[in-house]
Amino acid sequence: MTGLRARQKEQRRQVIADAALALFKTHGFVATTLEQIANQAGVSAPTVVNYFGGKQEILLALLKEPDKRAMREARSRLDDNADPLDALCELEGLMTSYQLRAMPASLWRELAPFLFTGELSETFQPWNTAVIEETRALLLHFQRQGMLRASVDIDVAATVFNQYANMAFIRLATEVTPDREAHARHMRSFLALMCHGMLKGE
């Protein structure tokens, strides 16, 4: 595929995703159909299927993008003077910030019951896997620097981080008026408790 064709394909994919998000915000995820998304994007329904597969996959792409941005930003700020607790708090804080901007509370409230069980949770597994892998890489960085105990099971720690961060975020995102400061304090307390068992010398 040439560079021009690749850019055109990515642009069309973005147009479809933007159209879907606008409809999800207006009508809700469940009520929105592939045909509506196609009409909004100015393409055919088979084209939407060809690019994404279905509206669940579109939603997955919309959810992954804010986290990808957050992970890139957190990675760019990581240096040899970083502290494990601060680094985890920053990663979680960036993901929370970008996700709150990505979707309104009404949509998060609709999605909340489906994010942890059922068909949607299976569709979203790649989203969770990406966050777990990024957290794993972050923790391995500190373990190699000798800041975390060598006996720490990094895979378990990364999974616990992701699972708890998901639950705390849904609670925040579905509040009528999300209290970001209270959320940040709560997450720092939880992550401090988690880090206490991982830090070398503890």
mmCIF file of C-alpha atoms in Angstrom:
data_model
loop_
_atom_site.group_PDB
_atom_site.id
_atom_site.type_symbol
_atom_site.label_atom_id
_atom_site.label_comp_id
_atom_site.label_asym_id
_atom_site.label_seq_id
_atom_site.Cartn_x
_atom_site.Cartn_y
_atom_site.Cartn_z
ATOM 1 C CA MET A 1 0.000 0.000 0.000
ATOM 2 C CA THR A 2 1.372 3.377 -1.000
ATOM 3 C CA GLY A 3 1.800 6.187 1.490
ATOM 4 C CA LEU A 4 -1.079 8.133 -0.073
ATOM 5 C CA ARG A 5 -3.435 5.167 0.038
ATOM 6 C CA ALA A 6 -2.472 4.456 3.633
ATOM 7 C CA ARG A 7 -3.214 8.073 4.613
ATOM 8 C CA GLN A 8 -6.536 7.994 2.770
ATOM 9 C CA LYS A 9 -7.482 4.768 4.514
ATOM 10 C CA GLU A 10 -6.573 6.206 7.906
ATOM 11 C CA GLN A 11 -8.526 9.387 7.153
ATOM 12 C CA ARG A 12 -11.625 7.395 6.220
ATOM 13 C CA ARG A 13 -11.233 5.293 9.347
ATOM 14 C CA GLN A 14 -11.089 8.502 11.409
ATOM 15 C CA VAL A 15 -14.185 9.907 9.680
ATOM 16 C CA ILE A 16 -16.111 6.736 10.548
ATOM 17 C CA ALA A 17 -14.901 6.810 14.162
ATOM 18 C CA ASP A 18 -15.825 10.495 14.534
ATOM 19 C CA ALA A 19 -19.274 9.849 13.068
ATOM 20 C CA ALA A 20 -19.833 6.947 15.452
ATOM 21 C CA LEU A 21 -18.752 8.971 18.473
ATOM 22 C CA ALA A 22 -21.131 11.807 17.562
ATOM 23 C CA LEU A 23 -24.006 9.333 17.323
ATOM 24 C CA PHE A 24 -23.018 7.518 20.516
ATOM 25 C CA LYS A 25 -23.097 10.868 22.327
ATOM 26 C CA THR A 26 -26.490 11.790 20.903
ATOM 27 C CA HIS A 27 -28.359 8.488 20.848
ATOM 28 C CA GLY A 28 -26.317 6.220 23.090
ATOM 29 C CA PHE A 29 -24.220 3.203 22.153
ATOM 30 C CA VAL A 30 -26.987 0.570 22.125
ATOM 31 C CA ALA A 31 -29.447 2.652 20.079
ATOM 32 C CA THR A 32 -26.908 3.563 17.403
ATOM 33 C CA THR A 33 -26.868 1.317 14.334
ATOM 34 C CA LEU A 34 -24.184 0.592 11.759
ATOM 35 C CA GLU A 35 -26.450 2.099 9.114
ATOM 36 C CA GLN A 36 -26.638 5.367 11.060
ATOM 37 C CA ILE A 37 -22.877 5.432 11.435
ATOM 38 C CA ALA A 38 -22.442 4.791 7.710
ATOM 39 C CA ASN A 39 -24.889 7.572 6.778
ATOM 40 C CA GLN A 40 -23.225 10.009 9.173
ATOM 41 C CA ALA A 41 -19.795 9.168 7.743
ATOM 42 C CA GLY A 42 -20.985 9.279 4.129
ATOM 43 C CA VAL A 43 -20.034 5.666 3.392
ATOM 44 C CA SER A 44 -21.843 2.359 3.040
ATOM 45 C CA ALA A 45 -22.531 -0.024 5.917
ATOM 46 C CA PRO A 46 -20.244 -2.686 4.340
ATOM 47 C CA THR A 47 -17.460 -0.081 4.303
ATOM 48 C CA VAL A 48 -17.894 0.448 8.049
ATOM 49 C CA VAL A 49 -17.716 -3.320 8.565
ATOM 50 C CA ASN A 50 -14.645 -3.524 6.330
ATOM 51 C CA TYR A 51 -12.798 -0.875 8.363
ATOM 52 C CA PHE A 52 -13.843 -1.920 11.860
ATOM 53 C CA GLY A 53 -15.971 -5.054 11.899
ATOM 54 C CA GLY A 54 -18.797 -3.579 13.956
ATOM 55 C CA LYS A 55 -19.760 -0.821 16.358
ATOM 56 C CA GLN A 56 -18.161 -2.601 19.316
ATOM 57 C CA GLU A 57 -14.819 -2.476 17.524
ATOM 58 C CA ILE A 58 -15.377 1.210 16.745
ATOM 59 C CA LEU A 59 -15.998 1.853 20.435
ATOM 60 C CA LEU A 60 -12.845 -0.087 21.294
ATOM 61 C CA ALA A 61 -10.824 2.115 18.925
ATOM 62 C CA LEU A 62 -12.342 5.233 20.484
ATOM 63 C CA LEU A 63 -11.420 4.029 23.975
ATOM 64 C CA LYS A 64 -7.903 2.908 23.073
ATOM 65 C CA GLU A 65 -6.830 6.183 21.480
ATOM 66 C CA PRO A 66 -6.945 8.329 24.674
ATOM 67 C CA ASP A 67 -4.983 5.681 26.558
ATOM 68 C CA LYS A 68 -2.418 5.445 23.759
ATOM 69 C CA ARG A 69 -1.899 9.201 24.003
ATOM 70 C CA ALA A 70 -1.605 9.005 27.780
ATOM 71 C CA MET A 71 0.898 6.151 27.615
ATOM 72 C CA ARG A 72 3.063 7.957 25.060
ATOM 73 C CA GLU A 73 3.070 11.087 27.204
ATOM 74 C CA ALA A 74 3.857 9.208 30.418
ATOM 75 C CA ARG A 75 6.684 7.363 28.673
ATOM 76 C CA SER A 76 8.179 10.596 27.352
ATOM 77 C CA ARG A 77 8.320 12.033 30.875
ATOM 78 C CA LEU A 78 10.017 9.009 32.422
ATOM 79 C CA ASP A 79 13.624 9.614 33.449
ATOM 80 C CA ASP A 80 16.235 8.134 35.762
ATOM 81 C CA ASN A 81 15.062 10.345 38.633
ATOM 82 C CA ALA A 82 11.455 9.123 38.458
ATOM 83 C CA ASP A 83 9.783 7.535 41.460
ATOM 84 C CA PRO A 84 7.621 4.395 40.979
ATOM 85 C CA LEU A 85 4.645 5.830 42.868
ATOM 86 C CA ASP A 86 4.782 9.163 41.031
ATOM 87 C CA ALA A 87 5.142 7.383 37.685
ATOM 88 C CA LEU A 88 2.106 5.158 38.307
ATOM 89 C CA CYS A 89 0.059 8.124 39.512
ATOM 90 C CA GLU A 90 1.034 10.098 36.439
ATOM 91 C CA LEU A 91 0.102 7.269 34.071
ATOM 92 C CA GLU A 92 -3.265 6.783 35.745
ATOM 93 C CA GLY A 93 -3.898 10.518 35.904
ATOM 94 C CA LEU A 94 -3.160 11.024 32.213
ATOM 95 C CA MET A 95 -5.399 8.123 31.198
ATOM 96 C CA THR A 96 -8.199 9.469 33.371
ATOM 97 C CA SER A 97 -7.858 12.970 31.959
ATOM 98 C CA TYR A 98 -7.906 11.872 28.326
ATOM 99 C CA GLN A 99 -10.768 9.415 28.801
ATOM 100 C CA LEU A 100 -12.948 11.997 30.552
ATOM 101 C CA ARG A 101 -12.442 14.313 27.584
ATOM 102 C CA ALA A 102 -13.152 11.543 25.082
ATOM 103 C CA MET A 103 -16.679 10.651 26.164
ATOM 104 C CA PRO A 104 -19.485 12.290 28.168
ATOM 105 C CA ALA A 105 -20.691 10.943 31.503
ATOM 106 C CA SER A 106 -23.989 9.827 29.917
ATOM 107 C CA LEU A 107 -22.128 7.446 27.627
ATOM 108 C CA TRP A 108 -19.904 6.143 30.418
ATOM 109 C CA ARG A 109 -23.036 5.484 32.507
ATOM 110 C CA GLU A 110 -24.509 3.459 29.654
ATOM 111 C CA LEU A 111 -21.315 1.498 29.101
ATOM 112 C CA ALA A 112 -20.435 0.872 32.758
ATOM 113 C CA PRO A 113 -22.556 -2.299 33.252
ATOM 114 C CA PHE A 114 -20.988 -3.916 30.177
ATOM 115 C CA LEU A 115 -17.318 -3.098 30.642
ATOM 116 C CA PHE A 116 -16.480 -5.882 33.097
ATOM 117 C CA THR A 117 -18.770 -8.744 32.055
ATOM 118 C CA GLY A 118 -20.403 -10.097 28.925
ATOM 119 C CA GLU A 119 -19.647 -9.673 25.252
ATOM 120 C CA LEU A 120 -18.357 -6.111 25.497
ATOM 121 C CA SER A 121 -15.793 -7.051 28.131
ATOM 122 C CA GLU A 122 -14.383 -9.649 25.721
ATOM 123 C CA THR A 123 -14.265 -7.095 22.913
ATOM 124 C CA PHE A 124 -12.426 -4.672 25.188
ATOM 125 C CA GLN A 125 -9.799 -7.213 26.264
ATOM 126 C CA PRO A 126 -7.192 -5.762 23.843
ATOM 127 C CA TRP A 127 -7.737 -2.363 25.506
ATOM 128 C CA ASN A 128 -6.996 -3.834 28.927
ATOM 129 C CA THR A 129 -4.080 -5.849 27.574
ATOM 130 C CA ALA A 130 -2.448 -2.719 26.152
ATOM 131 C CA VAL A 131 -2.670 -0.916 29.506
ATOM 132 C CA ILE A 132 -1.352 -3.953 31.370
ATOM 133 C CA GLU A 133 1.600 -4.234 28.990
ATOM 134 C CA GLU A 134 2.449 -0.551 29.376
ATOM 135 C CA THR A 135 2.253 -0.801 33.168
ATOM 136 C CA ARG A 136 4.363 -3.949 33.069
ATOM 137 C CA ALA A 137 7.046 -2.133 31.051
ATOM 138 C CA LEU A 138 6.970 0.756 33.523
ATOM 139 C CA LEU A 139 7.372 -1.532 36.529
ATOM 140 C CA LEU A 140 10.122 -3.524 34.829
ATOM 141 C CA HIS A 141 11.975 -0.243 34.268
ATOM 142 C CA PHE A 142 12.017 0.397 38.009
ATOM 143 C CA GLN A 143 12.782 -3.214 38.831
ATOM 144 C CA ARG A 144 15.852 -3.129 36.584
ATOM 145 C CA GLN A 145 16.959 0.053 38.305
ATOM 146 C CA GLY A 146 16.831 -1.809 41.606
ATOM 147 C CA MET A 147 13.958 0.299 42.969
ATOM 148 C CA LEU A 148 11.524 -2.623 43.152
ATOM 149 C CA ARG A 149 12.174 -5.975 44.760
ATOM 150 C CA ALA A 150 13.351 -8.657 42.328
ATOM 151 C CA SER A 151 10.750 -11.066 43.736
ATOM 152 C CA VAL A 152 7.804 -8.851 42.737
ATOM 153 C CA ASP A 153 5.480 -10.539 40.232
ATOM 154 C CA ILE A 154 5.316 -7.703 37.711
ATOM 155 C CA ASP A 155 2.508 -9.327 35.709
ATOM 156 C CA VAL A 156 0.262 -9.540 38.763
ATOM 157 C CA ALA A 157 1.077 -5.973 39.817
ATOM 158 C CA ALA A 158 0.302 -4.618 36.342
ATOM 159 C CA THR A 159 -2.996 -6.520 36.217
ATOM 160 C CA VAL A 160 -4.026 -5.265 39.662
ATOM 161 C CA PHE A 161 -3.205 -1.699 38.597
ATOM 162 C CA ASN A 162 -5.356 -1.999 35.490
ATOM 163 C CA GLN A 163 -8.313 -3.646 37.200
ATOM 164 C CA TYR A 164 -8.473 -1.203 40.085
ATOM 165 C CA ALA A 165 -7.878 1.822 37.847
ATOM 166 C CA ASN A 166 -10.775 0.693 35.632
ATOM 167 C CA MET A 167 -13.191 0.402 38.546
ATOM 168 C CA ALA A 168 -12.130 3.714 40.072
ATOM 169 C CA PHE A 169 -12.403 5.463 36.712
ATOM 170 C CA ILE A 170 -15.926 4.193 36.041
ATOM 171 C CA ARG A 171 -16.990 5.423 39.465
ATOM 172 C CA LEU A 172 -15.512 8.838 38.682
ATOM 173 C CA ALA A 173 -16.781 9.072 35.093
ATOM 174 C CA THR A 174 -20.360 8.254 36.052
ATOM 175 C CA GLU A 175 -20.582 10.872 38.798
ATOM 176 C CA VAL A 176 -22.865 13.822 38.065
ATOM 177 C CA THR A 177 -19.935 16.119 38.817
ATOM 178 C CA PRO A 178 -16.684 14.144 38.677
ATOM 179 C CA ASP A 179 -14.417 15.083 41.581
ATOM 180 C CA ARG A 180 -11.002 14.785 39.970
ATOM 181 C CA GLU A 181 -9.084 15.898 43.059
ATOM 182 C CA ALA A 182 -10.756 13.332 45.311
ATOM 183 C CA HIS A 183 -10.157 10.658 42.687
ATOM 184 C CA ALA A 184 -6.469 11.580 42.417
ATOM 185 C CA ARG A 185 -6.058 11.445 46.202
ATOM 186 C CA HIS A 186 -7.801 8.084 46.384
ATOM 187 C CA MET A 187 -5.711 6.599 43.577
ATOM 188 C CA ARG A 188 -2.479 7.869 45.103
ATOM 189 C CA SER A 189 -3.417 6.238 48.416
ATOM 190 C CA PHE A 190 -4.210 2.946 46.694
ATOM 191 C CA LEU A 191 -1.066 3.021 44.580
ATOM 192 C CA ALA A 192 1.044 3.908 47.620
ATOM 193 C CA LEU A 193 -0.363 0.846 49.353
ATOM 194 C CA MET A 194 0.417 -1.268 46.293
ATOM 195 C CA CYS A 195 3.933 0.132 45.967
ATOM 196 C CA HIS A 196 4.660 -0.415 49.648
ATOM 197 C CA GLY A 197 4.845 -4.166 48.996
ATOM 198 C CA MET A 198 7.069 -3.747 45.932
ATOM 199 C CA LEU A 199 9.682 -1.221 46.944
ATOM 200 C CA LYS A 200 13.128 -2.580 47.634
ATOM 201 C CA GLY A 201 14.017 -2.524 51.287
ATOM 202 C CA GLU A 202 10.400 -2.567 52.466
#
